[in-house]
XYZ file of C-alpha atoms in Angstrom:
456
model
C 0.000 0.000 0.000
C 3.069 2.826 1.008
C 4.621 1.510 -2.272
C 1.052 2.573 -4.641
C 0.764 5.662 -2.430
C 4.075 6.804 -3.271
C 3.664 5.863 -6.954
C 0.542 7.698 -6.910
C 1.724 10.408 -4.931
C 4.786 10.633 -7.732
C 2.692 10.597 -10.881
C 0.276 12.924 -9.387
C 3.180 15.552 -8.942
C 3.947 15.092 -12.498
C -0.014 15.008 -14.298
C -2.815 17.335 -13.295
C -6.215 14.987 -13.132
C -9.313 16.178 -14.470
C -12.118 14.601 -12.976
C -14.115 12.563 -15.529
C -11.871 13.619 -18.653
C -8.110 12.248 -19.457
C -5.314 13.335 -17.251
C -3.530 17.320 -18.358
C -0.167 17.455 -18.802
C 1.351 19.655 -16.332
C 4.244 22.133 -17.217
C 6.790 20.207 -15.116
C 5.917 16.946 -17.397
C 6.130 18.793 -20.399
C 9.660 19.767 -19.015
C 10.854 16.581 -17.971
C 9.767 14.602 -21.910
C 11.664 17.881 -23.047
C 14.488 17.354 -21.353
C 14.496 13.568 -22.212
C 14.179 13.761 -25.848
C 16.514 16.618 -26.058
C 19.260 15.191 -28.555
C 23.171 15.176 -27.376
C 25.075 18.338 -28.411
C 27.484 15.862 -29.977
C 24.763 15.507 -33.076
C 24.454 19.058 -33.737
C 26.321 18.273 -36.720
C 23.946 15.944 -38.531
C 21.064 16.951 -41.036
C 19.157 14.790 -43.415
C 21.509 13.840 -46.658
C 20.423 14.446 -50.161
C 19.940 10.725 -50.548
C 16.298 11.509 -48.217
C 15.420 13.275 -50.837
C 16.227 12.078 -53.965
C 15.995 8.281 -53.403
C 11.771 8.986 -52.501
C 11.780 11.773 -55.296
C 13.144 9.012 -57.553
C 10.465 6.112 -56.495
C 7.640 8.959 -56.717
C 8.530 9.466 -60.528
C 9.486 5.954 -61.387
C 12.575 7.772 -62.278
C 15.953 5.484 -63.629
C 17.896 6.442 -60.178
C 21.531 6.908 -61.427
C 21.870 9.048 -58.297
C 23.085 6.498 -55.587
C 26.035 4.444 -55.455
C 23.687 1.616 -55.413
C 24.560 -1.175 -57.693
C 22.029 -2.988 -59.855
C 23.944 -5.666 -61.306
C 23.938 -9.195 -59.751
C 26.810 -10.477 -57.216
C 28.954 -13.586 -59.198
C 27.750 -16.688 -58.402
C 31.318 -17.729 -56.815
C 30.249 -14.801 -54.118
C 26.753 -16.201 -53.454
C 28.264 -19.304 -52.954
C 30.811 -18.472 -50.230
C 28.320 -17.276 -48.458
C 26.285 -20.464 -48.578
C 29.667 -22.472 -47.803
C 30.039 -20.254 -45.074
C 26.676 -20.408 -43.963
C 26.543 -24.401 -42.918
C 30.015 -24.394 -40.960
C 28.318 -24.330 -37.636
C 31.417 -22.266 -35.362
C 30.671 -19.288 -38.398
C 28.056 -18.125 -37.012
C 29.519 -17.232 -33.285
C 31.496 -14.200 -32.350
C 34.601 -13.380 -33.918
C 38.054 -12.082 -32.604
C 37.413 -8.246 -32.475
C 39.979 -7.596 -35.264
C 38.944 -9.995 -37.282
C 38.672 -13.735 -38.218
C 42.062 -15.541 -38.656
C 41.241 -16.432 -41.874
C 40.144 -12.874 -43.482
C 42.711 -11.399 -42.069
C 45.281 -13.496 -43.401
C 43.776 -13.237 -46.892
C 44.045 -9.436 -46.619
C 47.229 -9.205 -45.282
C 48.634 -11.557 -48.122
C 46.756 -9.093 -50.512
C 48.149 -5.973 -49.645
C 51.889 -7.482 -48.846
C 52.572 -7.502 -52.877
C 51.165 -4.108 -53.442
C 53.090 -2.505 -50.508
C 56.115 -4.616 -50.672
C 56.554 -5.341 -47.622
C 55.126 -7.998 -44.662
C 51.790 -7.703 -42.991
C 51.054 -8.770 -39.680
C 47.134 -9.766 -39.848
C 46.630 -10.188 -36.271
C 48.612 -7.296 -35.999
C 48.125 -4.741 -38.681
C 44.653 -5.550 -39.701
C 41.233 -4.685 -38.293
C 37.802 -5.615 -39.819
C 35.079 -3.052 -39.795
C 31.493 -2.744 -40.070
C 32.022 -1.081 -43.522
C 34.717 1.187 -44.449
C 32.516 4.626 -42.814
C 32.889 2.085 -39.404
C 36.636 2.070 -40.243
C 36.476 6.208 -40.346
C 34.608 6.696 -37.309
C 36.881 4.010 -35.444
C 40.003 5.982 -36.312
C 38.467 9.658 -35.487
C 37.126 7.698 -32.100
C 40.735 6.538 -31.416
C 43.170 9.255 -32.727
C 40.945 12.952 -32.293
C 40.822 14.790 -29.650
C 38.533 18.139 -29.325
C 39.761 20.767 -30.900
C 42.554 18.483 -33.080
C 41.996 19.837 -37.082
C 41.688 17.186 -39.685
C 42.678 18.375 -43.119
C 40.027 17.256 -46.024
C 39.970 18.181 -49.708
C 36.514 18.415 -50.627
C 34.018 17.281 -52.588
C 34.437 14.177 -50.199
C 31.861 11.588 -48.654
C 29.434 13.020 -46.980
C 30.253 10.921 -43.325
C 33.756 12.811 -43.297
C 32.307 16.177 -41.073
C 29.963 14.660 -39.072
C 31.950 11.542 -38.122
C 35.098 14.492 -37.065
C 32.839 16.796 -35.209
C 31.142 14.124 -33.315
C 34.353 13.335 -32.265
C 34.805 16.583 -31.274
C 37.717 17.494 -34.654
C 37.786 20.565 -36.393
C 37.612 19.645 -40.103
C 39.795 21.990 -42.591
C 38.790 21.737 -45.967
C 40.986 22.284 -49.021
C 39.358 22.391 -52.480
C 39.651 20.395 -55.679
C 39.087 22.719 -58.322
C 37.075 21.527 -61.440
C 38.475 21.354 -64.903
C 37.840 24.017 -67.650
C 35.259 21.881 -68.936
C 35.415 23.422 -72.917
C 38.706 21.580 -73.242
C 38.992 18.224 -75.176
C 39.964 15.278 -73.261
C 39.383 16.832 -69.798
C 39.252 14.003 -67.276
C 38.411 13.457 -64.002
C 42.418 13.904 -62.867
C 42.262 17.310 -64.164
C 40.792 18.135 -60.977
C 43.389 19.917 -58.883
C 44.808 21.539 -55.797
C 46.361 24.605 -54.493
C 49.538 23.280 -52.805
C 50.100 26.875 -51.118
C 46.516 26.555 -49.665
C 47.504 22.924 -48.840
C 50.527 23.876 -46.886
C 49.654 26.573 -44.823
C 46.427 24.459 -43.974
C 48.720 22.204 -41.682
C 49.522 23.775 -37.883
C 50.220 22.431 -34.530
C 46.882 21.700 -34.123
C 46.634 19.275 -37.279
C 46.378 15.600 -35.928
C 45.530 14.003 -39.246
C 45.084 14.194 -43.000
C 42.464 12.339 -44.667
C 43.409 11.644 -47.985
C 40.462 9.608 -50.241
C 41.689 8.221 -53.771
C 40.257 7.036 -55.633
C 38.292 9.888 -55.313
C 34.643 9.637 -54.889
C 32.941 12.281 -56.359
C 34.881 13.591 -58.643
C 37.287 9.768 -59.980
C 40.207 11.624 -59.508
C 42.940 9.206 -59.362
C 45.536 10.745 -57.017
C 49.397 11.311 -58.267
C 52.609 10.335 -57.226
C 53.758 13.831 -56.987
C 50.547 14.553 -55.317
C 51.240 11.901 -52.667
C 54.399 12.644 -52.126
C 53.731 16.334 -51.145
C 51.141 14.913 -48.861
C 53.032 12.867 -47.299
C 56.238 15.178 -47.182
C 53.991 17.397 -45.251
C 52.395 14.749 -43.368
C 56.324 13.837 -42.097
C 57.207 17.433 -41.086
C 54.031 18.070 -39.332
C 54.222 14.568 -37.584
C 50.726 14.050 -38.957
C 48.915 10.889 -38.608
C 47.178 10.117 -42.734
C 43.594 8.326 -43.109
C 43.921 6.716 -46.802
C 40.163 6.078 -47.738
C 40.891 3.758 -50.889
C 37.391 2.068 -51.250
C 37.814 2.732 -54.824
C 41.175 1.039 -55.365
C 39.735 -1.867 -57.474
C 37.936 0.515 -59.793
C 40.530 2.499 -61.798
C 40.784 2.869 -65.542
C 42.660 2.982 -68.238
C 45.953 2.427 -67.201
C 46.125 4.571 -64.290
C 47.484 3.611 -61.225
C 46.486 3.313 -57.186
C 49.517 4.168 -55.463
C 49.107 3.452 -51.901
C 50.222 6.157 -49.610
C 51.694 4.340 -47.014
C 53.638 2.349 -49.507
C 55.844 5.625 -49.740
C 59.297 6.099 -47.438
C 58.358 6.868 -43.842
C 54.570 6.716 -44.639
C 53.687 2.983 -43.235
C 54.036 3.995 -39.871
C 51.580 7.387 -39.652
C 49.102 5.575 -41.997
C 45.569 3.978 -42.123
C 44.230 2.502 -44.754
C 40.729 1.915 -45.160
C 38.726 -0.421 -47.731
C 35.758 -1.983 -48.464
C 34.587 -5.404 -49.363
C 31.311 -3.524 -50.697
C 33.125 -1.472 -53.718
C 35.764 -4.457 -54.728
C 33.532 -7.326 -54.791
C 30.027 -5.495 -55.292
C 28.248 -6.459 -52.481
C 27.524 -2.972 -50.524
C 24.957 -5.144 -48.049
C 27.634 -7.344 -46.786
C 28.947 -3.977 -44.980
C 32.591 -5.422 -44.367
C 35.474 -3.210 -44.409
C 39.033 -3.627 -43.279
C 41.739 -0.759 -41.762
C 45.696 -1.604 -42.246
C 48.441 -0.070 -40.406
C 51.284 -0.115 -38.213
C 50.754 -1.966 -34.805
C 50.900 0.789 -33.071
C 47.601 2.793 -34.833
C 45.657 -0.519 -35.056
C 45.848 -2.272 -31.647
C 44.551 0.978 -30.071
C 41.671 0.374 -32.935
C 41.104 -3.016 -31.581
C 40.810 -1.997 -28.330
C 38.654 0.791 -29.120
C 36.830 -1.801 -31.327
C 35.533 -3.831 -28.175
C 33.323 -0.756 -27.188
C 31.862 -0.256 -30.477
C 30.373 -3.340 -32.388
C 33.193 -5.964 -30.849
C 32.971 -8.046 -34.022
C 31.791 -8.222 -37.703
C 29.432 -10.275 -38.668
C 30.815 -13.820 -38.807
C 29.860 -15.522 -41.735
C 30.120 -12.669 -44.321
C 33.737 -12.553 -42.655
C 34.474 -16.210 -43.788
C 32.586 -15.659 -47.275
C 34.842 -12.527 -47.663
C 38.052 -14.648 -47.163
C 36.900 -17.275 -49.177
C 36.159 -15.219 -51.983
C 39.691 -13.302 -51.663
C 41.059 -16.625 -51.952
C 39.588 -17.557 -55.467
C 40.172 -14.574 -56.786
C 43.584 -14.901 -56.977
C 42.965 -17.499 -59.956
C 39.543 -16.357 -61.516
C 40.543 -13.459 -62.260
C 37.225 -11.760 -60.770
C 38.749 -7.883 -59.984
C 39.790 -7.620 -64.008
C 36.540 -8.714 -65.257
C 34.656 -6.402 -63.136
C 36.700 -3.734 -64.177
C 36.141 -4.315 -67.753
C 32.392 -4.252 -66.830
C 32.343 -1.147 -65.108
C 34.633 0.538 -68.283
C 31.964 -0.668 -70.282
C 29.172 0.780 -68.147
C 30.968 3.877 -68.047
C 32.180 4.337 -71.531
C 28.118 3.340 -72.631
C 27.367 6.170 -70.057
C 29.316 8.897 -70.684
C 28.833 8.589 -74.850
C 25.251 8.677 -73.511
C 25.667 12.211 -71.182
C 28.016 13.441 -74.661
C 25.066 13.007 -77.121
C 22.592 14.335 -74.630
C 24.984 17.440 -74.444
C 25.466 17.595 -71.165
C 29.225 17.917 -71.054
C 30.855 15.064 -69.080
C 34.328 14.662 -67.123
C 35.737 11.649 -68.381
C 36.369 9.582 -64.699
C 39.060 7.850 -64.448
C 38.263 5.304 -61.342
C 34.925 4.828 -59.188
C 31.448 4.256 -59.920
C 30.191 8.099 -60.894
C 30.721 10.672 -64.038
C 30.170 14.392 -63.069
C 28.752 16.236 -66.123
C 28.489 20.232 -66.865
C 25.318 20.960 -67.459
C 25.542 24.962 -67.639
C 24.805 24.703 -71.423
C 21.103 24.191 -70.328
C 18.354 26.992 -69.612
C 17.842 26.593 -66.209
C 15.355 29.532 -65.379
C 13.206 28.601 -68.820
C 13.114 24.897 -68.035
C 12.014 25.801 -64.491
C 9.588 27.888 -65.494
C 8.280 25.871 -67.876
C 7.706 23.003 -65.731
C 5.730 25.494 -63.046
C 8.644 24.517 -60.569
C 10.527 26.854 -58.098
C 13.575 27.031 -56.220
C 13.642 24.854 -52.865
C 16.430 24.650 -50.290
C 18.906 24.755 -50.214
C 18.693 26.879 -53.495
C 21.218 26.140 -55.430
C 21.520 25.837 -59.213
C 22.508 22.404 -59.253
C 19.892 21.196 -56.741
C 17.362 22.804 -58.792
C 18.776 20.969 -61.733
C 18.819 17.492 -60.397
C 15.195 18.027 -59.513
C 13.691 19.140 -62.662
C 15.335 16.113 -64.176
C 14.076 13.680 -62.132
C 10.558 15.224 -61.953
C 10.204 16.176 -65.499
C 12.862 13.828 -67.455
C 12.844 10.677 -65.086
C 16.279 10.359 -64.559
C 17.873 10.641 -61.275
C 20.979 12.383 -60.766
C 22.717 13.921 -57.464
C 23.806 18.024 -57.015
C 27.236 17.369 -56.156
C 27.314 20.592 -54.229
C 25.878 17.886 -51.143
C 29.816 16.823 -51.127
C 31.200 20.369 -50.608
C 30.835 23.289 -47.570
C 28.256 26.008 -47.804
C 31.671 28.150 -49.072
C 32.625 26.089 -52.053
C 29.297 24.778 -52.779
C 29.503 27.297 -56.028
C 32.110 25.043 -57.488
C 29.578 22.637 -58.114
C 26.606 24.349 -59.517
C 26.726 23.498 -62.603
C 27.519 19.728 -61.993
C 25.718 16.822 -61.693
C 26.640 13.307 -60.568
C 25.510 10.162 -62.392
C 26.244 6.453 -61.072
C 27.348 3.736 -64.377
C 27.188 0.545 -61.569
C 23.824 0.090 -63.241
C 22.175 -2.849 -65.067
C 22.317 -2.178 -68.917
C 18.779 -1.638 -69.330
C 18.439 0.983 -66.633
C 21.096 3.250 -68.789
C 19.677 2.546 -71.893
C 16.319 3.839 -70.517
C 18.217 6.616 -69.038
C 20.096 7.029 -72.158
C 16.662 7.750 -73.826
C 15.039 10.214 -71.698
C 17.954 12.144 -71.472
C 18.531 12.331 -75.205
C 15.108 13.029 -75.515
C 15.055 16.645 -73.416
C 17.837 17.232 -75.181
C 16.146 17.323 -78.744
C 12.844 19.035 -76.607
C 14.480 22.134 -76.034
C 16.595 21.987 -79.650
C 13.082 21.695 -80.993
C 11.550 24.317 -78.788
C 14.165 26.464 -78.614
């Protein structure tokens, strides 16, 4: 009885009763579900991404969505089947060591040991992730403290800010500026840097560079020289380098992935992240793996126990199987000739539709110019404003999913508020597509094309 009269006593404090009608809220309840749902300071930093809009926008227009990363081609059947192999072995499916299963581990280590030229440790200098954005939020967990800068050239991936503020880091941006576009032959490694405004971005407070290439937006395919200044720098500011190289399996035409922390004096300062998702085309699996020096991924590991403790156990030990038979199917150079294909189809597709492509030389996306087209007149036309956050190539990428049916992204979602500009007259389109989404695409593009020839 004292334990219901003190409930009641409690939750009568807290409601106002209303004889014969449901009970009032009083102010000091109002206060208290306030105060509860009140969201930590340490997500002041997130908003919605563009994909919450265009992915619905997309579906609501039965729109061809070349906007996402999102691949539409079937896994190999040699994938689908190490997962099934992996699925029956019955000690799969319990917990793994947090860095990783012996046997993926091993695989990756024996991967990367030919391409760095040098040993690998993979109980030692490997650490499986959920996903490669996993890997980047494990490092900024690990190495940032508040108020340490992290230097990133933007347009980047869209988890880079948040995941660094979170973690209380102070991102610096440094710019790629776009090609002249009315040049022949302009690719996507004509994208550039200022190396003054690169140098005088580092300072005592720098505690890391994140350097992505492949690059995702733009398929810039970092250079040699390029790496080397980064990492010159990196050496005289003592600065720790994230390599994001989810792309590394995806680069064309005779260019070359150089790993970073392949270069003198580099291995030990340097994490490198991938991603089972990008190389073998299975974005689901979310599996993604850091390498480094012992002494950058044990303190991973450890902060790895707090986090998600282990991957997923089977897709581990369909991962490593898979690694293993690729070394005589020959499954990364067929899937690059599939993706050149898919992106050669594409950007002949964007050229006759006159909408002014960057030729890309690694990932999944091409970034076209589309500043040849009326903008104001089209909107107008369609009876369609501006919306938020007004910008031209927003506006752009939502006429022509509304009013065309194809789904691009504004690639001024990769950039800050101050070099959003860069990109207005840019969108992004994804090749990773099944054949008959980019012919369809192919069509309604080239068909709004010869519209406004016609009309205009």
């Amino acid at each position: 009885f004292l334990s219901s009269s003190s409930r009641c006593v409690s939750v009568c404090a807290r409601d106002v009763l209303v004889a014969g009608r449901a009970a009032v809220p009083s102010v000091m309840a109002v206060a208290a579900r306030q105060k509860h749902s009140a969201t930590a300071g340490r997500t002041k930093f997130f908003s919605e991404t563009v994909w919450t809009e265009f992915t619905p926008l997309a579906m609501k227009h039965n729109a061809v969505n070349l906007s996402q990363g999102l691949p539409s081609i079937p896994v190999p059947k040699f994938i689908t089947q190490c997962l099934k192999d992996a699925s029956e072995e019955g000690m799969h499916h319990q917990y793994s060591r947090v860095g990783g299963r012996p046997l993926l581990v091993e695989e990756i280590a024996s991967h990367y040991e030919s391409e760095y030229g040098f040993g690998i440790d993979p109980m030692d200098n490997v650490c499986i992730t959920t996903g490669a954005t996993q890997g980047l939020l494990l490092f900024f967990e690990t190495f940032v403290h508040p108020g340490d800068e992290v230097i990133v050239f933007e347009p980047f991936y869209d988890s880079y800010l948040p995941q660094i503020q979170m973690c209380g880091g102070v991102p610096v941006t440094i710019p790629l500026l776009p090609p002249n576009t009315s040049r022949n032959g302009v690719t996507s490694n004509d994208w550039s840097f200022d190396e003054n405004q690169l140098r005088n971005a580092f300072s005592d407070k720098t505690k890391a560079i994140l350097v992505n290439t492949p690059h995702n937006p733009t398929g810039k395919v970092f250079s040699k020289e390029e790496l080397l200044l980064i990492s010159s720098l990196a050496k005289e500011h003592d600065t720790l380098v994230l390599a994001d190289e989810v792309y590394e399996k995806i680069v064309f035409d005779g260019n070359s992935h150089l790993h970073i922390a392949s270069l003198p004096g580099m291995w030990e300062r340097t994490v490198s992240l991938g991603s089972a998702g990008k190389a073998f085309n299975v974005t689901g699996w979310k599996i993604g793996w850091a390498v480094g020096p012992q002494s950058l991924i044990t303190p991973m590991h450890t902060t790895q126990q707090y986090v998600s403790f282990c991957v997923a156990s089977p897709l581990q030990e369909a991962l490593a199987f898979a690694f293993k038979q690729t070394k005589e199917n020959g499954f990364f150079d067929e899937q690059l000739q599939m993706f050149a294909d898919k992106r050669d189809r594409l950007f002949s597709i964007l050229s006759d539709a006159q909408l002014n492509p960057i030729f890309p030389d690694s990932t999944y996306f091409v970034l076209a110019d589309t500043s040849a087209f009326p903008l104001e007149e089209l909107m107008k036309a369609s009876n369609s404003s501006s919306k938020a956050p007004h910008r031209r190539d927003y506006d752009f990428c939502r006429l022509l999913t509304t009013d065309v049916g194809v789904a691009a992204i504004p690639p001024s979602c990769f950039f800050t508020d101050d070099n959003a500009p860069l990109a207005s007259n840019l969108a992004r389109f994804c090749f990773v597509k099944n054949d008959e989404d980019i012919m369809r695409a192919g069509e309604r593009l080239v068909e709004f094309t010869h519209t406004i020839q016609t009309q205009g």
